[in-house]
C-alpha cells in the first residue's frame, strides 16, 4: 500500500502554497460571491481527474518527452485564462450571483463558471507533469497494483484539494460580500478580477 498519510501531509502543504489555482478560486469568490467560489473550487478539483487519468495511462510521459506538445498545451491554457480575463474586463458591471431571483439564470452562470474552471485546469500541463512526478514518489512498487495505488493517491489529493479550495471560496465570498455593498467597489473588483485572470494566463505562458 502507498504511504497515504505521508502523502496527505505533502498534498495539503502543496495545495496551501500560493499558486494559480488558489488565486483563481479566491478571485471568483471575492468578485462573484461564495457560490461562484465554491463552484470554481469544484471545477478545479474535477479537472484533476483528467490529469489523474493521464498519469495512470502514461500519456504524460509523451507530453514530458515532447517540448512542442507541452508548449502547445501551456499556451492554450494561458490563452484561455486571458480570454476569461478580457471578457471580465469588457463586462460593464460586476456579476452578481448571490440573491439572484431567477434560478435558471443563476444556474447557467454557475454552470459556465464550473466548466471554465475545469477547462482552465485541464489545459495546464504543469499540473499533469506534477502528477506524473509526485504520485509515483509515494507508490509502493513491491506491493504491485501500481495503477490502483496511483488512483488511490489521486483520490486523496483531489479530496483534500476540494476541501481547501472550498475554505478559500467561503472566506473570499465573505470578503466579497462586504465590498459588494457599494456599486463602485463591486465594479472595481470586477476589473481587478479581469486583470488577475490575465495575469494568471501570462504566468502560465512564461517558462519556469
XYZ file of C-alpha atoms in Angstrom:
208
model
C 0.000 0.000 0.000
C 1.183 3.567 -0.648
C 2.192 5.865 2.208
C -1.206 7.573 2.328
C -0.753 9.672 5.471
C 2.643 10.975 4.449
C 1.220 11.711 1.018
C -1.738 13.572 2.558
C 0.556 15.837 4.568
C 2.630 16.599 1.484
C -0.502 17.182 -0.629
C -2.000 19.627 1.891
C 1.268 21.534 2.086
C 1.450 21.832 -1.694
C -2.200 22.842 -2.031
C -1.839 25.580 0.574
C 1.137 27.058 -1.259
C 0.111 30.160 -3.279
C -0.493 29.332 -6.929
C -2.769 29.994 -9.913
C -5.454 27.619 -8.611
C -5.781 29.325 -5.221
C -5.715 32.774 -6.805
C -8.380 31.740 -9.335
C -10.769 30.486 -6.626
C -10.030 33.495 -4.420
C -10.739 35.896 -7.274
C -14.003 34.198 -8.175
C -15.178 34.231 -4.569
C -14.347 37.885 -3.946
C -15.757 39.262 -7.191
C -18.685 36.920 -7.839
C -19.698 35.596 -4.453
C -19.439 32.485 -2.318
C -21.355 30.224 -4.709
C -19.114 31.166 -7.620
C -16.048 30.456 -5.493
C -17.354 27.067 -4.414
C -18.285 26.135 -7.974
C -14.842 27.121 -9.242
C -13.286 25.049 -6.432
C -15.365 22.085 -7.585
C -14.370 22.738 -11.193
C -10.663 22.805 -10.430
C -10.951 19.640 -8.367
C -12.889 17.934 -11.161
C -10.170 18.886 -13.621
C -7.681 16.926 -11.522
C -9.488 13.738 -12.559
C -8.339 14.389 -16.118
C -4.711 14.727 -15.017
C -5.044 11.588 -12.917
C -6.145 9.532 -15.882
C -3.302 10.900 -17.988
C -0.809 9.996 -15.276
C -2.211 6.492 -14.813
C -2.387 5.815 -18.538
C 1.116 7.153 -19.099
C 0.215 9.882 -21.578
C 2.147 12.409 -19.511
C 5.376 10.657 -20.498
C 4.671 11.754 -24.072
C 3.999 15.333 -23.009
C 7.142 15.369 -20.918
C 9.204 13.992 -23.817
C 7.789 16.428 -26.374
C 8.577 20.108 -25.773
C 6.230 21.052 -28.623
C 3.240 19.221 -27.108
C 3.963 20.746 -23.719
C 4.249 24.259 -25.190
C 1.029 23.919 -27.167
C -0.912 22.870 -24.065
C 0.714 25.596 -21.977
C -0.142 28.333 -24.472
C -3.682 27.011 -24.882
C -4.233 27.160 -21.124
C -2.688 30.621 -20.892
C -4.796 31.870 -23.783
C -7.966 30.536 -22.203
C -7.312 32.335 -18.911
C -6.506 35.558 -20.763
C -9.752 35.137 -22.740
C -11.705 34.855 -19.469
C -9.914 37.937 -18.144
C -10.690 40.008 -21.234
C -14.357 39.012 -21.107
C -14.452 40.020 -17.461
C -12.876 43.405 -18.183
C -15.327 44.050 -21.009
C -18.260 43.453 -18.693
C -19.977 46.761 -17.928
C -20.885 45.774 -14.384
C -19.886 43.259 -11.773
C -21.512 39.850 -11.970
C -23.811 39.150 -9.065
C -24.762 35.564 -8.297
C -25.888 35.822 -4.707
C -29.533 36.524 -4.105
C -30.448 36.054 -7.746
C -34.190 35.619 -8.016
C -34.006 33.905 -11.374
C -32.892 30.354 -10.619
C -32.323 29.420 -14.236
C -30.073 32.408 -14.905
C -28.059 31.682 -11.763
C -27.693 28.020 -12.682
C -26.478 28.946 -16.146
C -23.865 31.316 -14.762
C -22.669 28.827 -12.168
C -22.516 26.136 -14.835
C -20.377 28.404 -17.016
C -18.020 29.109 -14.113
C -17.727 25.390 -13.383
C -16.757 24.442 -16.916
C -14.410 27.404 -17.257
C -12.633 26.178 -14.120
C -12.487 22.599 -15.379
C -11.072 23.625 -18.756
C -8.577 26.034 -17.193
C -7.264 23.191 -15.031
C -7.208 20.637 -17.857
C -5.221 22.982 -20.102
C -2.450 23.394 -17.535
C 0.284 20.876 -18.457
C 2.208 21.799 -15.318
C -0.459 20.019 -13.278
C -0.127 16.944 -15.483
C 3.638 16.855 -15.095
C 3.249 17.432 -11.363
C 1.027 14.368 -11.068
C 3.403 12.136 -13.018
C 6.327 13.346 -10.885
C 4.599 13.489 -7.498
C 2.331 10.441 -7.312
C 4.975 7.765 -8.040
C 7.096 9.002 -5.114
C 4.533 7.526 -2.711
C 3.787 4.297 -4.587
C 4.957 1.027 -3.059
C 6.275 -0.778 -6.133
C 6.804 -4.055 -4.250
C 3.101 -4.204 -3.383
C 2.090 -4.262 -7.059
C -1.143 -2.836 -8.482
C 0.624 0.441 -9.254
C -2.271 1.973 -11.261
C -4.650 1.244 -8.362
C -2.240 2.834 -5.906
C -1.945 5.928 -8.086
C -5.719 6.185 -8.324
C -5.988 5.993 -4.534
C -3.366 8.692 -4.074
C -5.042 10.880 -6.682
C -8.402 10.486 -4.928
C -6.807 11.609 -1.661
C -5.205 14.582 -3.396
C -8.454 15.626 -5.089
C -10.439 15.309 -1.836
C -8.069 17.488 0.173
C -7.776 19.992 -2.678
C -11.567 20.326 -2.834
C -11.728 20.859 0.935
C -9.025 23.530 0.942
C -10.339 25.287 -2.166
C -13.825 25.322 -0.621
C -12.498 27.005 2.518
C -10.781 29.598 0.332
C -14.058 30.130 -1.536
C -16.047 30.594 1.679
C -13.541 33.094 3.052
C -13.306 35.039 -0.198
C -17.090 35.014 -0.530
C -17.450 36.739 2.839
C -14.842 39.321 1.867
C -16.557 39.908 -1.475
C -19.980 40.320 0.139
C -18.554 43.035 2.373
C -17.163 45.036 -0.553
C -20.074 44.495 -2.931
C -22.390 46.550 -0.768
C -21.149 49.524 -2.754
C -21.636 49.512 -6.515
C -18.361 51.294 -7.186
C -16.431 48.732 -5.136
C -18.130 45.861 -6.973
C -17.185 47.341 -10.348
C -13.597 47.854 -9.222
C -13.386 44.245 -8.006
C -14.720 43.030 -11.324
C -11.954 44.891 -13.151
C -9.349 43.569 -10.726
C -10.658 40.062 -11.397
C -10.135 40.513 -15.126
C -6.570 41.679 -14.531
C -5.967 38.733 -12.188
C -7.109 36.198 -14.808
C -4.940 37.843 -17.464
C -2.014 37.816 -15.047
C -2.520 34.111 -14.367
C -2.562 33.420 -18.094
C 0.692 35.301 -18.587
C 2.260 33.455 -15.667
C 1.376 30.066 -17.169
C 2.657 31.128 -20.571
C 6.038 32.173 -19.252
C 8.737 29.491 -18.933
C 9.799 28.348 -15.479
